[in-house]
């Protein structure tokens, strides 16, 4: 197993892409700490799926936008496992609307979780990676942060911010053998895309050269590769998993 004896933290791991990432890391041999904020039932199900597959892990409940909660959670993880090798900042929310209709509450929620959450979790965890002189940080952005998407001004801004942030920390942490990269999914088969009407789905498929939506497993596979030894000379890069929607 390419990630045997590695300790990975995945934020927003109770469902969708986060759950698939956690499962993929566990299958590769990592001990996975699954973060969630409020959906205990979904988090339990994700951990159960890991255990049923022969993997190992635990749950960690904290709000990624709350630095004190992150610090407490990370301290507990490090006290229990002596290290954190992999951090996947996946937690994210949307509040889609036209710019003229977004509210300050929408801004606080979307930017707070997607961008601030990524920054705070990285800030806290990277301290330990610096001491270890090793680590992998993988931040989940979106194709919306690269090309924009009508009705997603807040989400696109937050996801674009993740790209700039990651390139910066990649430079700051490189001397300590800590890499930082971005994965930017396009349309992925999740609960969110399942809500699209047949007309909406067909419209989006026409924009994708490969003619299909991606799978959560494909995102998980990329995370496993970038977290492994073979990706040791890769940092500050953005990896699109979008079927050619953005090139």
PDB file of C-alpha atoms in Angstrom:
ATOM      1  CA  UNK A   1       0.000   0.000   0.000  1.00  0.00           C
ATOM      2  CA  UNK A   2       1.563   3.251  -1.151  1.00  0.00           C
ATOM      3  CA  UNK A   3       0.328   5.272   1.851  1.00  0.00           C
ATOM      4  CA  UNK A   4       0.928   2.708   4.590  1.00  0.00           C
ATOM      5  CA  UNK A   5       1.591   4.287   8.006  1.00  0.00           C
ATOM      6  CA  UNK A   6       0.529   7.722   6.762  1.00  0.00           C
ATOM      7  CA  UNK A   7      -1.944   9.826   8.757  1.00  0.00           C
ATOM      8  CA  UNK A   8      -4.350  11.832   6.613  1.00  0.00           C
ATOM      9  CA  UNK A   9      -6.899  14.484   7.576  1.00  0.00           C
ATOM     10  CA  UNK A  10      -9.766  15.116   5.153  1.00  0.00           C
ATOM     11  CA  UNK A  11     -12.138  17.999   5.812  1.00  0.00           C
ATOM     12  CA  UNK A  12     -15.754  17.734   4.745  1.00  0.00           C
ATOM     13  CA  UNK A  13     -15.410  13.963   4.526  1.00  0.00           C
ATOM     14  CA  UNK A  14     -18.953  12.923   5.383  1.00  0.00           C
ATOM     15  CA  UNK A  15     -20.286  12.817   1.835  1.00  0.00           C
ATOM     16  CA  UNK A  16     -19.634  13.375  -1.860  1.00  0.00           C
ATOM     17  CA  UNK A  17     -16.110  14.054  -3.052  1.00  0.00           C
ATOM     18  CA  UNK A  18     -14.758  14.259   0.505  1.00  0.00           C
ATOM     19  CA  UNK A  19     -16.059  10.811   1.336  1.00  0.00           C
ATOM     20  CA  UNK A  20     -14.568   9.372  -1.863  1.00  0.00           C
ATOM     21  CA  UNK A  21     -11.208  10.968  -1.060  1.00  0.00           C
ATOM     22  CA  UNK A  22     -11.257   9.485   2.445  1.00  0.00           C
ATOM     23  CA  UNK A  23     -12.114   6.047   1.103  1.00  0.00           C
ATOM     24  CA  UNK A  24      -9.374   6.228  -1.530  1.00  0.00           C
ATOM     25  CA  UNK A  25      -6.748   7.259   1.017  1.00  0.00           C
ATOM     26  CA  UNK A  26      -7.807   4.450   3.365  1.00  0.00           C
ATOM     27  CA  UNK A  27      -7.680   1.922   0.531  1.00  0.00           C
ATOM     28  CA  UNK A  28      -4.123   3.084  -0.178  1.00  0.00           C
ATOM     29  CA  UNK A  29      -3.194   2.304   3.430  1.00  0.00           C
ATOM     30  CA  UNK A  30      -3.524   5.658   5.198  1.00  0.00           C
ATOM     31  CA  UNK A  31      -5.112   6.107   8.594  1.00  0.00           C
ATOM     32  CA  UNK A  32      -7.812   8.665   7.796  1.00  0.00           C
ATOM     33  CA  UNK A  33      -9.256  11.289  10.114  1.00  0.00           C
ATOM     34  CA  UNK A  34     -12.624  12.281   8.683  1.00  0.00           C
ATOM     35  CA  UNK A  35     -13.697  15.799   9.565  1.00  0.00           C
ATOM     36  CA  UNK A  36     -17.323  16.857   9.599  1.00  0.00           C
ATOM     37  CA  UNK A  37     -19.214  19.784  11.064  1.00  0.00           C
ATOM     38  CA  UNK A  38     -22.784  18.677  11.734  1.00  0.00           C
ATOM     39  CA  UNK A  39     -23.961  15.602   9.841  1.00  0.00           C
ATOM     40  CA  UNK A  40     -23.097  12.867  12.327  1.00  0.00           C
ATOM     41  CA  UNK A  41     -25.112  10.201  10.498  1.00  0.00           C
ATOM     42  CA  UNK A  42     -23.308  10.769   7.203  1.00  0.00           C
ATOM     43  CA  UNK A  43     -19.934  10.891   8.956  1.00  0.00           C
ATOM     44  CA  UNK A  44     -20.635   7.589  10.721  1.00  0.00           C
ATOM     45  CA  UNK A  45     -21.566   6.044   7.387  1.00  0.00           C
ATOM     46  CA  UNK A  46     -18.329   7.215   5.771  1.00  0.00           C
ATOM     47  CA  UNK A  47     -16.218   5.793   8.587  1.00  0.00           C
ATOM     48  CA  UNK A  48     -18.191   2.540   8.484  1.00  0.00           C
ATOM     49  CA  UNK A  49     -17.485   2.241   4.754  1.00  0.00           C
ATOM     50  CA  UNK A  50     -13.756   2.610   5.442  1.00  0.00           C
ATOM     51  CA  UNK A  51     -13.796  -0.043   8.158  1.00  0.00           C
ATOM     52  CA  UNK A  52     -15.863  -2.419   6.020  1.00  0.00           C
ATOM     53  CA  UNK A  53     -13.238  -2.072   3.317  1.00  0.00           C
ATOM     54  CA  UNK A  54     -10.482  -3.066   5.702  1.00  0.00           C
ATOM     55  CA  UNK A  55      -9.274   0.478   6.337  1.00  0.00           C
ATOM     56  CA  UNK A  56      -8.675   2.460   9.510  1.00  0.00           C
ATOM     57  CA  UNK A  57      -9.790   5.854  10.650  1.00  0.00           C
ATOM     58  CA  UNK A  58     -11.664   8.041  13.082  1.00  0.00           C
ATOM     59  CA  UNK A  59     -14.048  10.991  13.110  1.00  0.00           C
ATOM     60  CA  UNK A  60     -13.160  14.548  14.092  1.00  0.00           C
ATOM     61  CA  UNK A  61     -15.910  17.123  14.461  1.00  0.00           C
ATOM     62  CA  UNK A  62     -14.906  20.761  14.043  1.00  0.00           C
ATOM     63  CA  UNK A  63     -15.815  23.853  12.063  1.00  0.00           C
ATOM     64  CA  UNK A  64     -13.078  24.601   9.534  1.00  0.00           C
ATOM     65  CA  UNK A  65     -13.822  28.328   9.861  1.00  0.00           C
ATOM     66  CA  UNK A  66     -13.115  28.293  13.614  1.00  0.00           C
ATOM     67  CA  UNK A  67      -9.396  28.403  14.393  1.00  0.00           C
ATOM     68  CA  UNK A  68      -9.709  27.398  18.038  1.00  0.00           C
ATOM     69  CA  UNK A  69     -11.759  24.328  17.116  1.00  0.00           C
ATOM     70  CA  UNK A  70      -9.171  23.378  14.495  1.00  0.00           C
ATOM     71  CA  UNK A  71      -6.318  23.760  16.966  1.00  0.00           C
ATOM     72  CA  UNK A  72      -8.045  21.556  19.536  1.00  0.00           C
ATOM     73  CA  UNK A  73      -8.830  18.888  16.950  1.00  0.00           C
ATOM     74  CA  UNK A  74      -5.333  18.901  15.443  1.00  0.00           C
ATOM     75  CA  UNK A  75      -3.726  18.693  18.881  1.00  0.00           C
ATOM     76  CA  UNK A  76      -5.813  15.614  19.635  1.00  0.00           C
ATOM     77  CA  UNK A  77      -4.802  14.003  16.340  1.00  0.00           C
ATOM     78  CA  UNK A  78      -1.107  14.716  16.817  1.00  0.00           C
ATOM     79  CA  UNK A  79      -1.220  13.581  20.452  1.00  0.00           C
ATOM     80  CA  UNK A  80      -2.769  10.311  19.334  1.00  0.00           C
ATOM     81  CA  UNK A  81      -0.724   9.625  16.208  1.00  0.00           C
ATOM     82  CA  UNK A  82       2.396  11.785  16.611  1.00  0.00           C
ATOM     83  CA  UNK A  83       2.057  13.300  13.152  1.00  0.00           C
ATOM     84  CA  UNK A  84      -0.116  14.391  10.253  1.00  0.00           C
ATOM     85  CA  UNK A  85       1.306  13.457   6.863  1.00  0.00           C
ATOM     86  CA  UNK A  86      -1.518  14.504   4.549  1.00  0.00           C
ATOM     87  CA  UNK A  87      -4.058  17.316   4.714  1.00  0.00           C
ATOM     88  CA  UNK A  88      -6.901  17.472   2.211  1.00  0.00           C
ATOM     89  CA  UNK A  89      -8.894  20.704   2.439  1.00  0.00           C
ATOM     90  CA  UNK A  90     -12.161  19.664   0.847  1.00  0.00           C
ATOM     91  CA  UNK A  91     -14.898  21.226   3.011  1.00  0.00           C
ATOM     92  CA  UNK A  92     -17.034  23.559   0.954  1.00  0.00           C
ATOM     93  CA  UNK A  93     -20.488  25.082   0.564  1.00  0.00           C
ATOM     94  CA  UNK A  94     -22.342  27.025  -2.088  1.00  0.00           C
ATOM     95  CA  UNK A  95     -24.949  29.791  -1.991  1.00  0.00           C
ATOM     96  CA  UNK A  96     -25.579  30.226  -5.686  1.00  0.00           C
ATOM     97  CA  UNK A  97     -27.272  33.392  -6.864  1.00  0.00           C
ATOM     98  CA  UNK A  98     -26.738  36.345  -9.158  1.00  0.00           C
ATOM     99  CA  UNK A  99     -24.359  38.921  -7.697  1.00  0.00           C
ATOM    100  CA  UNK A 100     -27.100  41.500  -7.140  1.00  0.00           C
ATOM    101  CA  UNK A 101     -28.996  39.017  -4.980  1.00  0.00           C
ATOM    102  CA  UNK A 102     -26.234  37.698  -2.735  1.00  0.00           C
ATOM    103  CA  UNK A 103     -26.275  38.762   0.897  1.00  0.00           C
ATOM    104  CA  UNK A 104     -23.526  39.423   3.444  1.00  0.00           C
ATOM    105  CA  UNK A 105     -24.564  36.178   5.131  1.00  0.00           C
ATOM    106  CA  UNK A 106     -23.997  34.307   1.846  1.00  0.00           C
ATOM    107  CA  UNK A 107     -20.544  35.887   1.565  1.00  0.00           C
ATOM    108  CA  UNK A 108     -19.605  34.945   5.113  1.00  0.00           C
ATOM    109  CA  UNK A 109     -20.774  31.372   4.658  1.00  0.00           C
ATOM    110  CA  UNK A 110     -19.209  30.636   1.262  1.00  0.00           C
ATOM    111  CA  UNK A 111     -15.912  32.463   1.687  1.00  0.00           C
ATOM    112  CA  UNK A 112     -15.710  31.482   5.350  1.00  0.00           C
ATOM    113  CA  UNK A 113     -15.954  27.765   4.685  1.00  0.00           C
ATOM    114  CA  UNK A 114     -14.240  27.423   1.306  1.00  0.00           C
ATOM    115  CA  UNK A 115     -11.379  29.923   1.531  1.00  0.00           C
ATOM    116  CA  UNK A 116     -10.980  30.851   5.189  1.00  0.00           C
ATOM    117  CA  UNK A 117     -11.422  27.209   6.166  1.00  0.00           C
ATOM    118  CA  UNK A 118      -8.675  26.119   3.790  1.00  0.00           C
ATOM    119  CA  UNK A 119      -6.335  28.830   5.061  1.00  0.00           C
ATOM    120  CA  UNK A 120      -6.945  28.131   8.752  1.00  0.00           C
ATOM    121  CA  UNK A 121      -6.627  24.350   8.494  1.00  0.00           C
ATOM    122  CA  UNK A 122      -3.429  24.739   6.496  1.00  0.00           C
ATOM    123  CA  UNK A 123      -2.031  27.246   8.978  1.00  0.00           C
ATOM    124  CA  UNK A 124      -2.580  24.925  11.949  1.00  0.00           C
ATOM    125  CA  UNK A 125      -1.563  21.632  10.335  1.00  0.00           C
ATOM    126  CA  UNK A 126       1.460  23.004   8.486  1.00  0.00           C
ATOM    127  CA  UNK A 127       3.121  23.879  11.809  1.00  0.00           C
ATOM    128  CA  UNK A 128       3.413  20.168  12.506  1.00  0.00           C
ATOM    129  CA  UNK A 129       4.500  19.360   8.960  1.00  0.00           C
ATOM    130  CA  UNK A 130       7.274  21.937   9.222  1.00  0.00           C
ATOM    131  CA  UNK A 131       8.559  20.267  12.381  1.00  0.00           C
ATOM    132  CA  UNK A 132       8.340  16.862  10.686  1.00  0.00           C
ATOM    133  CA  UNK A 133      10.054  18.286   7.600  1.00  0.00           C
ATOM    134  CA  UNK A 134       7.546  16.473   5.426  1.00  0.00           C
ATOM    135  CA  UNK A 135       3.940  16.715   4.376  1.00  0.00           C
ATOM    136  CA  UNK A 136       1.394  16.845   1.583  1.00  0.00           C
ATOM    137  CA  UNK A 137      -1.269  19.548   1.389  1.00  0.00           C
ATOM    138  CA  UNK A 138      -4.009  19.086  -1.196  1.00  0.00           C
ATOM    139  CA  UNK A 139      -6.604  21.797  -1.633  1.00  0.00           C
ATOM    140  CA  UNK A 140      -9.838  21.164  -3.502  1.00  0.00           C
ATOM    141  CA  UNK A 141     -10.768  24.090  -5.726  1.00  0.00           C
ATOM    142  CA  UNK A 142     -13.143  23.991  -8.707  1.00  0.00           C
ATOM    143  CA  UNK A 143     -13.274  24.653 -12.407  1.00  0.00           C
ATOM    144  CA  UNK A 144     -15.516  27.574 -11.418  1.00  0.00           C
ATOM    145  CA  UNK A 145     -12.483  29.188  -9.815  1.00  0.00           C
ATOM    146  CA  UNK A 146     -10.602  28.943 -13.110  1.00  0.00           C
ATOM    147  CA  UNK A 147     -13.203  29.975 -15.673  1.00  0.00           C
ATOM    148  CA  UNK A 148     -16.049  31.505 -13.665  1.00  0.00           C
ATOM    149  CA  UNK A 149     -19.679  30.441 -13.709  1.00  0.00           C
ATOM    150  CA  UNK A 150     -22.763  32.655 -13.826  1.00  0.00           C
ATOM    151  CA  UNK A 151     -24.595  32.590 -10.521  1.00  0.00           C
ATOM    152  CA  UNK A 152     -21.539  31.476  -8.573  1.00  0.00           C
ATOM    153  CA  UNK A 153     -19.620  34.706  -8.016  1.00  0.00           C
ATOM    154  CA  UNK A 154     -18.926  33.981  -4.342  1.00  0.00           C
ATOM    155  CA  UNK A 155     -18.055  30.340  -4.892  1.00  0.00           C
ATOM    156  CA  UNK A 156     -15.826  31.122  -7.873  1.00  0.00           C
ATOM    157  CA  UNK A 157     -14.042  33.876  -5.947  1.00  0.00           C
ATOM    158  CA  UNK A 158     -13.384  31.574  -2.998  1.00  0.00           C
ATOM    159  CA  UNK A 159     -12.172  28.738  -5.192  1.00  0.00           C
ATOM    160  CA  UNK A 160      -9.924  31.071  -7.191  1.00  0.00           C
ATOM    161  CA  UNK A 161      -8.530  32.321  -3.900  1.00  0.00           C
ATOM    162  CA  UNK A 162      -7.607  28.763  -2.979  1.00  0.00           C
ATOM    163  CA  UNK A 163      -5.432  28.547  -6.091  1.00  0.00           C
ATOM    164  CA  UNK A 164      -3.507  31.726  -5.275  1.00  0.00           C
ATOM    165  CA  UNK A 165      -3.152  30.698  -1.642  1.00  0.00           C
ATOM    166  CA  UNK A 166      -1.832  27.261  -2.558  1.00  0.00           C
ATOM    167  CA  UNK A 167       0.792  28.615  -4.947  1.00  0.00           C
ATOM    168  CA  UNK A 168       2.011  30.917  -2.201  1.00  0.00           C
ATOM    169  CA  UNK A 169       2.268  28.306   0.540  1.00  0.00           C
ATOM    170  CA  UNK A 170       3.946  25.936  -1.916  1.00  0.00           C
ATOM    171  CA  UNK A 171       6.778  28.476  -2.092  1.00  0.00           C
ATOM    172  CA  UNK A 172       6.798  29.094   1.657  1.00  0.00           C
ATOM    173  CA  UNK A 173       6.858  25.429   2.681  1.00  0.00           C
ATOM    174  CA  UNK A 174       9.048  23.885  -0.007  1.00  0.00           C
ATOM    175  CA  UNK A 175      12.250  24.212   2.029  1.00  0.00           C
ATOM    176  CA  UNK A 176      10.666  21.974   4.669  1.00  0.00           C
ATOM    177  CA  UNK A 177       9.801  19.250   2.147  1.00  0.00           C
ATOM    178  CA  UNK A 178       6.096  20.078   2.324  1.00  0.00           C
ATOM    179  CA  UNK A 179       4.280  20.173  -1.004  1.00  0.00           C
ATOM    180  CA  UNK A 180       0.999  21.943  -1.751  1.00  0.00           C
ATOM    181  CA  UNK A 181      -1.157  21.364  -4.802  1.00  0.00           C
ATOM    182  CA  UNK A 182      -4.659  22.081  -6.037  1.00  0.00           C
ATOM    183  CA  UNK A 183      -7.221  19.737  -7.525  1.00  0.00           C
ATOM    184  CA  UNK A 184      -9.930  21.548  -9.470  1.00  0.00           C
ATOM    185  CA  UNK A 185     -12.850  19.254 -10.311  1.00  0.00           C
ATOM    186  CA  UNK A 186     -15.389  20.081 -12.980  1.00  0.00           C
ATOM    187  CA  UNK A 187     -18.808  18.453 -13.094  1.00  0.00           C
ATOM    188  CA  UNK A 188     -18.578  15.386 -10.856  1.00  0.00           C
ATOM    189  CA  UNK A 189     -21.346  12.853 -10.196  1.00  0.00           C
ATOM    190  CA  UNK A 190     -22.498  13.884  -6.700  1.00  0.00           C
ATOM    191  CA  UNK A 191     -25.746  14.652  -4.893  1.00  0.00           C
ATOM    192  CA  UNK A 192     -25.447  18.179  -6.272  1.00  0.00           C
ATOM    193  CA  UNK A 193     -25.283  17.173  -9.938  1.00  0.00           C
ATOM    194  CA  UNK A 194     -28.004  14.568  -9.364  1.00  0.00           C
ATOM    195  CA  UNK A 195     -30.410  17.461  -8.787  1.00  0.00           C
ATOM    196  CA  UNK A 196     -29.861  18.816 -12.295  1.00  0.00           C
ATOM    197  CA  UNK A 197     -32.754  18.490 -14.707  1.00  0.00           C
ATOM    198  CA  UNK A 198     -32.267  16.423 -17.862  1.00  0.00           C
ATOM    199  CA  UNK A 199     -32.192  19.674 -19.846  1.00  0.00           C
ATOM    200  CA  UNK A 200     -29.512  21.208 -17.600  1.00  0.00           C
ATOM    201  CA  UNK A 201     -27.479  18.021 -17.674  1.00  0.00           C
ATOM    202  CA  UNK A 202     -27.523  17.860 -21.452  1.00  0.00           C
ATOM    203  CA  UNK A 203     -26.529  21.517 -21.702  1.00  0.00           C
ATOM    204  CA  UNK A 204     -23.483  20.977 -19.519  1.00  0.00           C
ATOM    205  CA  UNK A 205     -22.504  17.736 -21.245  1.00  0.00           C
ATOM    206  CA  UNK A 206     -22.336  19.583 -24.556  1.00  0.00           C
ATOM    207  CA  UNK A 207     -19.620  21.802 -23.064  1.00  0.00           C
ATOM    208  CA  UNK A 208     -17.451  18.881 -21.939  1.00  0.00           C
ATOM    209  CA  UNK A 209     -15.214  17.440 -24.691  1.00  0.00           C
ATOM    210  CA  UNK A 210     -15.160  13.988 -23.091  1.00  0.00           C
ATOM    211  CA  UNK A 211     -18.937  14.015 -23.032  1.00  0.00           C
ATOM    212  CA  UNK A 212     -19.532  12.863 -19.454  1.00  0.00           C
ATOM    213  CA  UNK A 213     -19.369  13.962 -15.845  1.00  0.00           C
ATOM    214  CA  UNK A 214     -16.448  12.795 -13.759  1.00  0.00           C
ATOM    215  CA  UNK A 215     -16.640  10.439 -10.811  1.00  0.00           C
ATOM    216  CA  UNK A 216     -15.722  10.989  -7.190  1.00  0.00           C
ATOM    217  CA  UNK A 217     -13.366   8.034  -7.506  1.00  0.00           C
ATOM    218  CA  UNK A 218     -11.373   9.854 -10.179  1.00  0.00           C
ATOM    219  CA  UNK A 219     -10.832  12.744  -7.772  1.00  0.00           C
ATOM    220  CA  UNK A 220      -9.854  10.319  -5.019  1.00  0.00           C
ATOM    221  CA  UNK A 221      -7.330   8.625  -7.302  1.00  0.00           C
ATOM    222  CA  UNK A 222      -5.643  11.955  -8.030  1.00  0.00           C
ATOM    223  CA  UNK A 223      -5.437  12.732  -4.319  1.00  0.00           C
ATOM    224  CA  UNK A 224      -3.771   9.382  -3.638  1.00  0.00           C
ATOM    225  CA  UNK A 225      -1.194   9.982  -6.357  1.00  0.00           C
ATOM    226  CA  UNK A 226      -0.326  13.499  -5.179  1.00  0.00           C
ATOM    227  CA  UNK A 227      -0.104  12.274  -1.583  1.00  0.00           C
ATOM    228  CA  UNK A 228       2.371   9.536  -2.488  1.00  0.00           C
ATOM    229  CA  UNK A 229       6.128   9.396  -2.905  1.00  0.00           C
ATOM    230  CA  UNK A 230       5.977   9.545  -6.710  1.00  0.00           C
ATOM    231  CA  UNK A 231       4.625  13.111  -6.479  1.00  0.00           C
ATOM    232  CA  UNK A 232       7.485  14.375  -4.343  1.00  0.00           C
ATOM    233  CA  UNK A 233       8.734  16.806  -7.005  1.00  0.00           C
ATOM    234  CA  UNK A 234       5.294  18.296  -7.712  1.00  0.00           C
ATOM    235  CA  UNK A 235       4.227  21.441  -5.884  1.00  0.00           C
ATOM    236  CA  UNK A 236       2.277  24.625  -6.570  1.00  0.00           C
ATOM    237  CA  UNK A 237       0.332  23.007  -9.413  1.00  0.00           C
ATOM    238  CA  UNK A 238      -3.349  22.945 -10.367  1.00  0.00           C
ATOM    239  CA  UNK A 239      -4.764  19.648 -11.608  1.00  0.00           C
ATOM    240  CA  UNK A 240      -8.050  19.895 -13.476  1.00  0.00           C
ATOM    241  CA  UNK A 241     -10.386  16.907 -13.434  1.00  0.00           C
ATOM    242  CA  UNK A 242     -12.987  18.320 -15.782  1.00  0.00           C
ATOM    243  CA  UNK A 243     -13.163  16.262 -18.967  1.00  0.00           C
ATOM    244  CA  UNK A 244     -11.654  19.128 -20.959  1.00  0.00           C
ATOM    245  CA  UNK A 245     -14.257  21.714 -19.887  1.00  0.00           C
ATOM    246  CA  UNK A 246     -11.372  24.067 -19.058  1.00  0.00           C
ATOM    247  CA  UNK A 247      -7.942  23.715 -20.662  1.00  0.00           C
TER     248      UNK A 247
END
